[in-house]
CSV table of N, CA, C and O in Angstrom, one decimal:
chain,number,residue,atom,x,y,z
J,279,UNK,N,-43.6,-35.2,-1.1
J,279,UNK,CA,-43.8,-35.8,-2.4
J,279,UNK,C,-44.8,-36.9,-2.3
J,279,UNK,O,-44.8,-37.7,-1.4
J,280,UNK,N,-45.7,-37.0,-3.2
J,280,UNK,CA,-46.7,-38.0,-3.3
J,280,UNK,C,-46.2,-39.0,-4.4
J,280,UNK,O,-45.8,-38.6,-5.5
J,281,UNK,N,-46.3,-40.3,-4.1
J,281,UNK,CA,-45.9,-41.3,-5.1
J,281,UNK,C,-47.2,-41.8,-5.7
J,281,UNK,O,-48.1,-42.2,-5.0
J,282,UNK,N,-47.2,-41.9,-7.0
J,282,UNK,CA,-48.3,-42.5,-7.7
J,282,UNK,C,-47.8,-43.6,-8.6
J,282,UNK,O,-46.8,-43.4,-9.3
J,283,UNK,N,-48.4,-44.7,-8.5
J,283,UNK,CA,-47.9,-45.8,-9.4
J,283,UNK,C,-49.1,-46.3,-10.2
J,283,UNK,O,-50.2,-46.2,-9.8
J,284,UNK,N,-48.8,-46.8,-11.3
J,284,UNK,CA,-49.8,-47.3,-12.2
J,284,UNK,C,-49.3,-47.3,-13.6
J,284,UNK,O,-48.1,-47.3,-13.8
J,285,UNK,N,-50.2,-47.5,-14.6
J,285,UNK,CA,-49.7,-47.6,-16.0
J,285,UNK,C,-49.6,-46.2,-16.6
J,285,UNK,O,-50.1,-45.2,-16.1
J,286,UNK,N,-48.9,-46.1,-17.7
J,286,UNK,CA,-48.6,-44.9,-18.3
J,286,UNK,C,-49.9,-44.2,-18.8
J,286,UNK,O,-50.8,-44.9,-19.4
J,287,UNK,N,-50.1,-43.0,-18.5
J,287,UNK,CA,-51.3,-42.2,-18.9
J,287,UNK,C,-50.8,-40.9,-19.4
J,287,UNK,O,-49.7,-40.5,-19.2
J,288,UNK,N,-51.7,-40.2,-20.0
J,288,UNK,CA,-51.4,-38.9,-20.5
J,288,UNK,C,-51.3,-38.0,-19.3
J,288,UNK,O,-52.2,-37.9,-18.5
J,289,UNK,N,-50.1,-37.4,-19.2
J,289,UNK,CA,-49.8,-36.6,-18.0
J,289,UNK,C,-49.8,-35.1,-18.4
J,289,UNK,O,-48.8,-34.4,-18.2
J,290,UNK,N,-50.9,-34.6,-18.8
J,290,UNK,CA,-50.9,-33.1,-19.1
J,290,UNK,C,-51.0,-32.3,-17.8
J,290,UNK,O,-51.4,-32.8,-16.8
J,291,UNK,N,-50.5,-31.1,-17.9
J,291,UNK,CA,-50.5,-30.3,-16.7
J,291,UNK,C,-49.3,-30.3,-15.9
J,291,UNK,O,-49.2,-29.7,-14.8
J,292,UNK,N,-48.2,-30.9,-16.3
J,292,UNK,CA,-47.0,-30.9,-15.6
J,292,UNK,C,-46.4,-29.5,-15.7
J,292,UNK,O,-46.3,-28.9,-16.8
J,293,UNK,N,-46.0,-28.9,-14.6
J,293,UNK,CA,-45.4,-27.6,-14.5
J,293,UNK,C,-44.0,-27.6,-14.9
J,293,UNK,O,-43.4,-26.6,-15.4
J,294,UNK,N,-43.3,-28.7,-14.7
J,294,UNK,CA,-41.9,-28.8,-15.0
J,294,UNK,C,-41.5,-30.3,-15.1
J,294,UNK,O,-42.1,-31.2,-14.4
J,295,UNK,N,-40.6,-30.6,-16.0
J,295,UNK,CA,-40.1,-32.0,-16.1
J,295,UNK,C,-38.6,-32.0,-16.0
J,295,UNK,O,-37.9,-31.2,-16.7
J,296,UNK,N,-38.0,-32.8,-15.1
J,296,UNK,CA,-36.6,-32.9,-14.9
J,296,UNK,C,-36.2,-34.3,-15.2
J,296,UNK,O,-36.8,-35.3,-14.7
J,297,UNK,N,-35.1,-34.5,-15.9
J,297,UNK,CA,-34.5,-35.8,-16.2
J,297,UNK,C,-33.4,-36.0,-15.2
J,297,UNK,O,-32.5,-35.2,-15.1
J,298,UNK,N,-33.4,-37.2,-14.5
J,298,UNK,CA,-32.4,-37.6,-13.6
J,298,UNK,C,-32.1,-39.1,-13.8
J,298,UNK,O,-33.0,-39.8,-14.1
J,299,UNK,N,-30.8,-39.4,-13.6
J,299,UNK,CA,-30.4,-40.8,-13.7
J,299,UNK,C,-29.7,-41.2,-12.4
J,299,UNK,O,-29.0,-40.3,-11.8
J,300,UNK,N,-29.8,-42.4,-12.0
J,300,UNK,CA,-29.2,-42.9,-10.8
J,300,UNK,C,-28.5,-44.3,-11.1
J,300,UNK,O,-29.0,-45.0,-11.9
J,301,UNK,N,-27.5,-44.6,-10.3
J,301,UNK,CA,-26.9,-46.0,-10.3
J,301,UNK,C,-27.4,-46.6,-9.0
J,301,UNK,O,-27.4,-45.9,-8.0
J,302,UNK,N,-27.6,-47.9,-9.0
J,302,UNK,CA,-28.1,-48.6,-7.8
J,302,UNK,C,-27.2,-49.8,-7.7
J,302,UNK,O,-26.8,-50.5,-8.7
J,303,UNK,N,-26.9,-50.2,-6.4
J,303,UNK,CA,-26.1,-51.4,-6.1
J,303,UNK,C,-26.8,-52.1,-4.9
J,303,UNK,O,-27.0,-51.4,-3.9
J,304,UNK,N,-27.2,-53.3,-5.1
J,304,UNK,CA,-27.8,-54.0,-4.0
J,304,UNK,C,-26.7,-54.5,-3.0
J,304,UNK,O,-25.7,-55.2,-3.4
J,305,UNK,N,-26.8,-54.2,-1.7
J,305,UNK,CA,-25.9,-54.7,-0.7
J,305,UNK,C,-26.1,-56.1,-0.3
J,305,UNK,O,-25.3,-56.7,0.4
J,306,UNK,N,-27.2,-56.7,-0.7
J,306,UNK,CA,-27.6,-58.0,-0.4
J,306,UNK,C,-27.0,-59.1,-1.4
J,306,UNK,O,-26.3,-60.0,-1.0
J,307,UNK,N,-27.2,-58.8,-2.7
J,307,UNK,CA,-26.8,-59.8,-3.7
J,307,UNK,C,-25.7,-59.3,-4.6
J,307,UNK,O,-25.1,-60.0,-5.4
J,308,UNK,N,-25.4,-57.9,-4.5
J,308,UNK,CA,-24.3,-57.4,-5.3
J,308,UNK,C,-24.7,-56.9,-6.7
J,308,UNK,O,-23.9,-56.5,-7.5
J,309,UNK,N,-26.0,-57.1,-7.1
J,309,UNK,CA,-26.5,-56.7,-8.4
J,309,UNK,C,-26.4,-55.2,-8.5
J,309,UNK,O,-26.7,-54.4,-7.6
J,310,UNK,N,-26.1,-54.7,-9.7
J,310,UNK,CA,-26.0,-53.3,-10.0
J,310,UNK,C,-26.8,-52.9,-11.3
J,310,UNK,O,-26.8,-53.7,-12.2
J,311,UNK,N,-27.4,-51.8,-11.3
J,311,UNK,CA,-28.2,-51.3,-12.4
J,311,UNK,C,-28.2,-49.8,-12.4
J,311,UNK,O,-28.0,-49.2,-11.5
J,312,UNK,N,-28.6,-49.3,-13.6
J,312,UNK,CA,-28.8,-47.8,-13.7
J,312,UNK,C,-30.2,-47.6,-14.3
J,312,UNK,O,-30.7,-48.4,-15.1
J,313,UNK,N,-30.8,-46.4,-14.0
J,313,UNK,CA,-32.1,-46.1,-14.4
J,313,UNK,C,-32.2,-44.6,-14.6
J,313,UNK,O,-31.7,-43.9,-13.8
J,314,UNK,N,-32.9,-44.2,-15.7
J,314,UNK,CA,-33.1,-42.8,-15.9
J,314,UNK,C,-34.6,-42.5,-15.6
J,314,UNK,O,-35.5,-43.4,-15.9
J,315,UNK,N,-34.9,-41.3,-15.1
J,315,UNK,CA,-36.3,-41.0,-14.7
J,315,UNK,C,-36.6,-39.6,-15.3
J,315,UNK,O,-35.7,-38.7,-15.3
J,316,UNK,N,-37.9,-39.4,-15.7
J,316,UNK,CA,-38.4,-38.1,-15.9
J,316,UNK,C,-39.2,-37.8,-14.7
J,316,UNK,O,-40.1,-38.5,-14.3
J,317,UNK,N,-38.9,-36.7,-14.0
J,317,UNK,CA,-39.6,-36.3,-12.8
J,317,UNK,C,-40.5,-35.2,-13.2
J,317,UNK,O,-40.0,-34.1,-13.5
J,318,UNK,N,-41.8,-35.5,-13.2
J,318,UNK,CA,-42.8,-34.5,-13.5
J,318,UNK,C,-43.3,-33.8,-12.3
J,318,UNK,O,-43.8,-34.4,-11.4
J,319,UNK,N,-43.3,-32.5,-12.3
J,319,UNK,CA,-43.8,-31.7,-11.2
J,319,UNK,C,-45.2,-31.3,-11.5
J,319,UNK,O,-45.5,-30.7,-12.6
J,320,UNK,N,-46.2,-31.5,-10.6
J,320,UNK,CA,-47.6,-31.2,-10.9
J,320,UNK,C,-48.1,-30.4,-9.7
J,320,UNK,O,-47.6,-30.5,-8.6
J,321,UNK,N,-49.3,-29.7,-9.9
J,321,UNK,CA,-50.0,-29.1,-8.9
J,321,UNK,C,-51.4,-29.7,-8.9
J,321,UNK,O,-52.1,-29.7,-9.9
J,322,UNK,N,-51.9,-30.2,-7.7
J,322,UNK,CA,-53.2,-30.8,-7.6
J,322,UNK,C,-54.3,-29.8,-7.6
J,322,UNK,O,-54.0,-28.6,-7.5
J,323,UNK,N,-55.5,-30.2,-7.8
J,323,UNK,CA,-56.7,-29.3,-7.8
J,323,UNK,C,-56.8,-28.5,-6.5
J,323,UNK,O,-57.2,-27.4,-6.5
J,324,UNK,N,-56.4,-29.2,-5.4
J,324,UNK,CA,-56.5,-28.5,-4.1
J,324,UNK,C,-55.3,-27.6,-3.8
J,324,UNK,O,-55.2,-27.0,-2.7
J,325,UNK,N,-54.3,-27.5,-4.8
J,325,UNK,CA,-53.2,-26.6,-4.7
J,325,UNK,C,-51.9,-27.1,-4.2
J,325,UNK,O,-50.9,-26.4,-4.2
J,326,UNK,N,-51.9,-28.4,-3.7
J,326,UNK,CA,-50.6,-28.9,-3.2
J,326,UNK,C,-49.8,-29.5,-4.4
J,326,UNK,O,-50.3,-30.0,-5.4
J,327,UNK,N,-48.5,-29.4,-4.2
J,327,UNK,CA,-47.6,-29.9,-5.3
J,327,UNK,C,-47.2,-31.3,-5.1
J,327,UNK,O,-47.1,-31.8,-3.9
J,328,UNK,N,-47.0,-32.1,-6.2
J,328,UNK,CA,-46.6,-33.5,-6.1
J,328,UNK,C,-45.7,-33.8,-7.3
J,328,UNK,O,-45.8,-33.0,-8.3
J,329,UNK,N,-45.0,-34.8,-7.2
J,329,UNK,CA,-44.1,-35.2,-8.4
J,329,UNK,C,-44.5,-36.7,-8.8
J,329,UNK,O,-45.0,-37.4,-8.0
J,330,UNK,N,-44.2,-37.0,-10.0
J,330,UNK,CA,-44.4,-38.3,-10.6
J,330,UNK,C,-43.1,-38.7,-11.2
J,330,UNK,O,-42.5,-38.0,-12.0
J,331,UNK,N,-42.7,-39.9,-10.9
J,331,UNK,CA,-41.5,-40.5,-11.5
J,331,UNK,C,-41.9,-41.3,-12.6
J,331,UNK,O,-42.7,-42.2,-12.5
J,332,UNK,N,-41.3,-41.1,-13.8
J,332,UNK,CA,-41.6,-41.9,-15.0
J,332,UNK,C,-40.4,-42.5,-15.5
J,332,UNK,O,-39.4,-41.9,-15.8
J,333,UNK,N,-40.4,-43.9,-15.6
J,333,UNK,CA,-39.3,-44.6,-16.1
J,333,UNK,C,-39.8,-45.5,-17.3
J,333,UNK,O,-40.7,-46.3,-17.1
J,334,UNK,N,-39.1,-45.4,-18.4
J,334,UNK,CA,-39.5,-46.2,-19.6
J,334,UNK,C,-41.0,-46.0,-19.9
J,334,UNK,O,-41.7,-47.0,-20.3
J,335,UNK,N,-41.5,-44.8,-19.8
J,335,UNK,CA,-42.9,-44.6,-20.1
J,335,UNK,C,-43.9,-45.0,-19.1
J,335,UNK,O,-45.1,-44.7,-19.3
J,336,UNK,N,-43.5,-45.5,-18.0
J,336,UNK,CA,-44.4,-46.0,-16.9
J,336,UNK,C,-44.2,-45.1,-15.6
J,336,UNK,O,-43.1,-44.8,-15.3
J,337,UNK,N,-45.3,-44.8,-15.0
J,337,UNK,CA,-45.2,-44.1,-13.7
J,337,UNK,C,-44.8,-45.1,-12.6
J,337,UNK,O,-45.3,-46.2,-12.5
J,338,UNK,N,-43.7,-44.8,-11.9
J,338,UNK,CA,-43.1,-45.7,-10.9
J,338,UNK,C,-43.0,-45.0,-9.6
J,338,UNK,O,-43.0,-43.8,-9.5
J,339,UNK,N,-42.9,-45.8,-8.5
J,339,UNK,CA,-42.7,-45.1,-7.2
J,339,UNK,C,-41.3,-44.5,-7.2
J,339,UNK,O,-40.4,-44.8,-7.9
J,340,UNK,N,-41.1,-43.5,-6.3
J,340,UNK,CA,-39.9,-42.8,-6.2
J,340,UNK,C,-38.8,-43.8,-5.8
J,340,UNK,O,-38.9,-44.6,-4.8
J,341,UNK,N,-37.7,-43.8,-6.5
J,341,UNK,CA,-36.6,-44.7,-6.2
J,341,UNK,C,-35.8,-44.3,-5.0
J,341,UNK,O,-35.0,-45.1,-4.5
J,342,UNK,N,-36.1,-43.1,-4.5
J,342,UNK,CA,-35.3,-42.6,-3.4
J,342,UNK,C,-35.9,-43.0,-2.0
J,342,UNK,O,-35.3,-42.9,-1.0
J,343,UNK,N,-37.2,-43.3,-2.0
J,343,UNK,CA,-37.8,-43.7,-0.7
J,343,UNK,C,-37.5,-45.1,-0.2
J,343,UNK,O,-37.1,-45.2,0.9
J,344,UNK,N,-37.7,-46.1,-1.0
J,344,UNK,CA,-37.5,-47.4,-0.6
J,344,UNK,C,-37.1,-48.2,-1.9
J,344,UNK,O,-37.9,-49.0,-2.4
J,345,UNK,N,-35.9,-48.1,-2.4
J,345,UNK,CA,-35.5,-48.8,-3.6
J,345,UNK,C,-35.5,-50.3,-3.4
J,345,UNK,O,-35.2,-50.8,-2.3
J,346,UNK,N,-35.9,-51.0,-4.4
J,346,UNK,CA,-35.9,-52.5,-4.4
J,346,UNK,C,-35.0,-53.0,-5.5
J,346,UNK,O,-35.0,-52.6,-6.6
J,347,UNK,N,-34.2,-54.0,-5.1
J,347,UNK,CA,-33.3,-54.7,-6.0
J,347,UNK,C,-34.1,-55.4,-7.1
J,347,UNK,O,-35.1,-56.1,-6.8
J,348,UNK,N,-33.7,-55.2,-8.3
J,348,UNK,CA,-34.4,-55.9,-9.4
J,348,UNK,C,-34.1,-57.4,-9.5
J,348,UNK,O,-34.7,-58.1,-10.2
J,349,UNK,N,-33.0,-57.8,-8.8
J,349,UNK,CA,-32.6,-59.1,-8.8
J,349,UNK,C,-33.1,-60.0,-7.7
J,349,UNK,O,-33.6,-61.1,-7.9
J,350,UNK,N,-33.0,-59.5,-6.5
J,350,UNK,CA,-33.4,-60.3,-5.3
J,350,UNK,C,-34.5,-59.7,-4.5
J,350,UNK,O,-34.9,-60.3,-3.4
J,351,UNK,N,-35.1,-58.6,-4.9
J,351,UNK,CA,-36.2,-57.9,-4.2
J,351,UNK,C,-35.7,-57.4,-2.8
J,351,UNK,O,-36.6,-57.1,-2.0
J,352,UNK,N,-34.4,-57.3,-2.6
J,352,UNK,CA,-34.0,-56.7,-1.3
J,352,UNK,C,-34.1,-55.2,-1.3
J,352,UNK,O,-34.2,-54.6,-2.3
J,353,UNK,N,-34.1,-54.7,0.0
J,353,UNK,CA,-34.3,-53.2,0.1
J,353,UNK,C,-33.0,-52.5,0.7
J,353,UNK,O,-33.1,-51.3,1.0
J,354,UNK,N,-31.9,-53.2,0.7
J,354,UNK,CA,-30.7,-52.6,1.2
J,354,UNK,C,-29.9,-52.2,-0.1
J,354,UNK,O,-29.1,-53.0,-0.6
J,355,UNK,N,-30.3,-51.1,-0.7
J,355,UNK,CA,-29.8,-50.7,-2.0
J,355,UNK,C,-29.1,-49.3,-1.8
J,355,UNK,O,-29.6,-48.4,-1.2
J,356,UNK,N,-27.9,-49.3,-2.4
J,356,UNK,CA,-27.1,-48.0,-2.4
J,356,UNK,C,-27.4,-47.2,-3.6
J,356,UNK,O,-27.4,-47.8,-4.7
J,357,UNK,N,-27.7,-46.0,-3.5
J,357,UNK,CA,-28.0,-45.1,-4.6
J,357,UNK,C,-26.8,-44.2,-4.9
J,357,UNK,O,-26.3,-43.6,-3.9
J,358,UNK,N,-26.3,-44.2,-6.1
J,358,UNK,CA,-25.1,-43.4,-6.5
J,358,UNK,C,-25.4,-42.6,-7.7
J,358,UNK,O,-26.4,-42.7,-8.3
J,359,UNK,N,-24.4,-41.7,-8.0
J,359,UNK,CA,-24.5,-40.9,-9.2
J,359,UNK,C,-24.5,-41.7,-10.4
J,359,UNK,O,-24.0,-42.9,-10.4
J,360,UNK,N,-25.0,-41.2,-11.5
J,360,UNK,CA,-25.1,-42.1,-12.7
J,360,UNK,C,-23.7,-42.4,-13.3
J,360,UNK,O,-22.8,-41.6,-13.1
J,361,UNK,N,-23.6,-43.6,-13.9
J,361,UNK,CA,-22.4,-44.0,-14.5
J,361,UNK,C,-21.5,-44.9,-13.6
J,361,UNK,O,-20.5,-45.5,-14.1
J,362,UNK,N,-21.8,-45.0,-12.4
J,362,UNK,CA,-20.9,-45.8,-11.5
J,362,UNK,C,-21.0,-47.3,-11.8
J,362,UNK,O,-20.0,-47.9,-11.8
J,363,UNK,N,-22.2,-47.8,-12.1
J,363,UNK,CA,-22.3,-49.2,-12.4
J,363,UNK,C,-21.6,-49.5,-13.7
J,363,UNK,O,-20.9,-50.5,-13.9
J,364,UNK,N,-21.8,-48.6,-14.7
J,364,UNK,CA,-21.3,-48.9,-16.0
J,364,UNK,C,-19.7,-48.8,-15.9
J,364,UNK,O,-19.1,-49.7,-16.6
J,365,UNK,N,-19.2,-47.9,-15.2
J,365,UNK,CA,-17.7,-47.8,-15.1
J,365,UNK,C,-17.1,-49.0,-14.4
J,365,UNK,O,-16.1,-49.5,-14.7
J,366,UNK,N,-17.9,-49.6,-13.4
J,366,UNK,CA,-17.4,-50.8,-12.7
J,366,UNK,C,-17.4,-52.0,-13.6
J,366,UNK,O,-16.5,-52.8,-13.6
J,367,UNK,N,-18.5,-52.1,-14.4
J,367,UNK,CA,-18.6,-53.2,-15.4
J,367,UNK,C,-17.5,-53.1,-16.4
J,367,UNK,O,-16.9,-54.1,-16.8
J,368,UNK,N,-17.2,-51.9,-16.9
J,368,UNK,CA,-16.2,-51.7,-17.9
J,368,UNK,C,-14.8,-52.1,-17.3
J,368,UNK,O,-14.0,-52.8,-18.0
J,369,UNK,N,-14.6,-51.7,-16.1
J,369,UNK,CA,-13.3,-52.1,-15.5
J,369,UNK,C,-13.2,-53.6,-15.3
J,369,UNK,O,-12.1,-54.2,-15.4
J,370,UNK,N,-14.3,-54.2,-14.9
J,370,UNK,CA,-14.2,-55.7,-14.7
J,370,UNK,C,-14.0,-56.4,-16.0
J,370,UNK,O,-13.4,-57.5,-16.0
J,371,UNK,N,-14.5,-55.9,-17.1
J,371,UNK,CA,-14.3,-56.6,-18.4
J,371,UNK,C,-13.1,-56.2,-19.2
J,371,UNK,O,-12.9,-56.7,-20.3
J,372,UNK,N,-12.4,-55.2,-18.7
J,372,UNK,CA,-11.2,-54.7,-19.4
J,372,UNK,C,-10.2,-55.8,-19.4
J,372,UNK,O,-10.0,-56.6,-18.5
J,373,UNK,N,-9.4,-55.9,-20.5
J,373,UNK,CA,-8.3,-56.9,-20.6
J,373,UNK,C,-7.2,-56.6,-19.6
J,373,UNK,O,-6.8,-55.5,-19.4
J,374,UNK,N,-6.8,-57.6,-18.9
J,374,UNK,CA,-5.7,-57.5,-17.9
J,374,UNK,C,-4.4,-57.4,-18.6
J,374,UNK,O,-4.1,-58.3,-19.4
J,375,UNK,N,-3.7,-56.3,-18.4
J,375,UNK,CA,-2.4,-56.1,-19.0
J,375,UNK,C,-1.2,-56.5,-18.1
J,375,UNK,O,-0.1,-56.7,-18.6
J,376,UNK,N,-1.5,-56.6,-16.9
J,376,UNK,CA,-0.5,-56.9,-15.9
J,376,UNK,C,-0.6,-58.4,-15.5
J,376,UNK,O,-1.7,-58.9,-15.2
J,377,UNK,N,0.5,-59.2,-15.6
J,377,UNK,CA,0.3,-60.6,-15.2
J,377,UNK,C,0.0,-60.7,-13.7
J,377,UNK,O,0.3,-59.8,-12.9
J,378,UNK,N,-0.7,-61.8,-13.4
J,378,UNK,CA,-1.1,-61.9,-12.0
J,378,UNK,C,0.1,-62.1,-11.1
J,378,UNK,O,1.2,-62.6,-11.5
J,379,UNK,N,0.0,-61.6,-9.9
J,379,UNK,CA,1.1,-61.6,-9.0
J,379,UNK,C,1.4,-63.0,-8.5
J,379,UNK,O,0.5,-63.9,-8.4
J,380,UNK,N,2.6,-63.3,-8.1
J,380,UNK,CA,2.9,-64.7,-7.7
J,380,UNK,C,4.4,-64.8,-7.6
J,380,UNK,O,5.2,-63.9,-7.9
J,381,UNK,N,4.9,-65.9,-7.0
J,381,UNK,CA,6.3,-66.1,-6.9
J,381,UNK,C,7.0,-66.2,-8.2
J,381,UNK,O,6.5,-66.8,-9.2
J,382,UNK,N,8.1,-65.6,-8.4
J,382,UNK,CA,8.9,-65.7,-9.6
J,382,UNK,C,10.3,-66.3,-9.2
J,382,UNK,O,10.9,-65.8,-8.3
J,383,UNK,N,10.7,-67.3,-10.0
J,383,UNK,CA,11.9,-67.9,-9.7
J,383,UNK,C,13.0,-67.3,-10.6
J,383,UNK,O,12.9,-67.2,-11.8
J,384,UNK,N,14.0,-66.8,-10.0
J,384,UNK,CA,15.1,-66.1,-10.7
J,384,UNK,C,16.4,-66.7,-10.2
J,384,UNK,O,16.7,-66.7,-9.0
J,385,UNK,N,17.2,-67.2,-11.1
J,385,UNK,CA,18.5,-67.8,-10.7
J,385,UNK,C,19.6,-66.9,-11.1
J,385,UNK,O,19.6,-66.5,-12.3
J,386,UNK,N,20.4,-66.6,-10.2
J,386,UNK,CA,21.6,-65.7,-10.5
J,386,UNK,C,22.8,-66.6,-10.6
J,386,UNK,O,23.1,-67.4,-9.7
J,387,UNK,N,23.5,-66.4,-11.7
J,387,UNK,CA,24.7,-67.2,-12.0
J,387,UNK,C,25.8,-66.2,-12.3
J,387,UNK,O,25.7,-65.5,-13.3
J,388,UNK,N,26.9,-66.2,-11.5
J,388,UNK,CA,28.0,-65.3,-11.9
J,388,UNK,C,28.6,-65.7,-13.2
J,388,UNK,O,28.6,-66.8,-13.6
J,389,UNK,N,29.1,-64.6,-13.9
J,389,UNK,CA,29.7,-64.9,-15.2
J,389,UNK,C,30.9,-65.8,-15.1
J,389,UNK,O,31.7,-65.7,-14.1
J,390,UNK,N,31.0,-66.7,-16.0
J,390,UNK,CA,32.2,-67.6,-16.1
J,390,UNK,C,32.1,-68.8,-15.2
J,390,UNK,O,33.1,-69.5,-14.9
J,391,UNK,N,31.0,-69.0,-14.6
J,391,UNK,CA,30.8,-70.2,-13.7
J,391,UNK,C,29.8,-71.1,-14.3
J,391,UNK,O,28.9,-70.7,-15.0
J,392,UNK,N,29.9,-72.4,-14.0
J,392,UNK,CA,28.9,-73.4,-14.4
J,392,UNK,C,28.1,-73.8,-13.2
J,392,UNK,O,28.6,-74.3,-12.2
J,393,UNK,N,26.8,-73.5,-13.1
J,393,UNK,CA,26.1,-73.7,-11.9
J,393,UNK,C,25.9,-75.2,-11.6
J,393,UNK,O,25.7,-75.6,-10.5
J,394,UNK,N,26.2,-76.1,-12.6
J,394,UNK,CA,26.1,-77.5,-12.3
J,394,UNK,C,27.3,-78.0,-11.6
J,394,UNK,O,27.2,-79.0,-10.8
J,395,UNK,N,28.4,-77.4,-11.8
J,395,UNK,CA,29.7,-78.0,-11.2
J,395,UNK,C,30.1,-77.2,-10.0
J,395,UNK,O,30.8,-77.7,-9.1
J,396,UNK,N,29.7,-75.9,-9.9
J,396,UNK,CA,30.2,-75.1,-8.8
J,396,UNK,C,29.2,-75.1,-7.7
J,396,UNK,O,28.0,-74.8,-7.8
J,397,UNK,N,29.7,-75.4,-6.5
J,397,UNK,CA,28.9,-75.4,-5.3
J,397,UNK,C,29.5,-74.3,-4.4
J,397,UNK,O,30.7,-74.2,-4.2
J,398,UNK,N,28.7,-73.4,-3.9
J,398,UNK,CA,29.2,-72.3,-3.1
J,398,UNK,C,28.6,-72.5,-1.7
J,398,UNK,O,27.4,-72.7,-1.6
J,399,UNK,N,29.4,-72.3,-0.8
J,399,UNK,CA,29.0,-72.3,0.6
J,399,UNK,C,28.8,-70.9,1.1
J,399,UNK,O,29.7,-70.1,1.0
J,400,UNK,N,27.6,-70.6,1.6
J,400,UNK,CA,27.4,-69.2,2.0
J,400,UNK,C,27.5,-69.2,3.6
J,400,UNK,O,27.2,-70.1,4.3
J,401,UNK,N,28.1,-68.1,4.0
J,401,UNK,CA,28.2,-67.9,5.5
J,401,UNK,C,27.3,-66.7,5.8
J,401,UNK,O,27.1,-65.8,5.1
J,402,UNK,N,26.7,-66.8,7.0
J,402,UNK,CA,25.8,-65.8,7.5
J,402,UNK,C,26.4,-64.4,7.4
J,402,UNK,O,25.7,-63.4,7.0
J,403,UNK,N,27.6,-64.3,7.8
J,403,UNK,CA,28.3,-62.9,7.8
J,403,UNK,C,28.3,-62.4,6.3
J,403,UNK,O,28.2,-61.2,6.1
J,404,UNK,N,28.5,-63.2,5.3
J,404,UNK,CA,28.5,-62.7,4.0
J,404,UNK,C,27.1,-62.3,3.5
J,404,UNK,O,27.0,-61.4,2.7
J,405,UNK,N,26.1,-63.0,4.0
J,405,UNK,CA,24.7,-62.7,3.6
J,405,UNK,C,24.3,-61.4,4.2
J,405,UNK,O,23.4,-60.7,3.6
J,406,UNK,N,24.8,-61.1,5.4
J,406,UNK,CA,24.3,-59.9,6.1
J,406,UNK,C,25.2,-58.6,5.8
J,406,UNK,O,24.9,-57.6,6.2
J,407,UNK,N,26.2,-58.8,5.0
J,407,UNK,CA,27.1,-57.7,4.6
J,407,UNK,C,26.4,-56.5,4.0
J,407,UNK,O,26.6,-55.3,4.4
J,408,UNK,N,25.4,-56.6,3.1
J,408,UNK,CA,24.7,-55.4,2.6
J,408,UNK,C,23.9,-54.7,3.6
J,408,UNK,O,23.6,-53.5,3.4
J,409,UNK,N,23.6,-55.3,4.7
J,409,UNK,CA,22.8,-54.6,5.7
J,409,UNK,C,23.6,-54.0,6.8
J,409,UNK,O,23.0,-53.3,7.7
J,410,UNK,N,24.8,-54.1,6.8
J,410,UNK,CA,25.7,-53.5,7.8
J,410,UNK,C,25.8,-52.0,7.6
J,410,UNK,O,25.8,-51.5,6.5
J,411,UNK,N,25.9,-51.2,8.8
J,411,UNK,CA,26.1,-49.8,8.7
J,411,UNK,C,27.5,-49.5,8.4
J,411,UNK,O,28.4,-50.1,8.9
J,412,UNK,N,27.7,-48.5,7.6
J,412,UNK,CA,29.1,-48.0,7.4
J,412,UNK,C,29.5,-47.1,8.5
J,412,UNK,O,28.8,-46.1,8.8
J,413,UNK,N,30.6,-47.4,9.2
J,413,UNK,CA,31.0,-46.6,10.4
J,413,UNK,C,32.2,-45.9,10.1
J,413,UNK,O,33.0,-46.2,9.3
């Protein structure tokens, strides 16, 4: 594949045009984005085939060779199928329906007793009773 970069020009002579989308995530800063491309297949005058990647009307380098983070200009970028970044953003912004985990205080009071006046002394054997094997 030959990469051609520059400004948008009339690209007559394309033998095929394929639309592809990718999700990108930077492993350096955590930034994620998605981009759609028109991949134009051409045949040069000397007979060899090449492709041109077009994004937002501009010819851009292939995102598959050396992707660059749009946020930090890093080159450690993971390429994924389309929709992965959008689904992660949606999940992060969804309303939390489950309360956060943490200690919960629950007081058990037997019926007919007043917890303020009744003091109970626990014995270790009584606490271990539920864990004993039935023989």
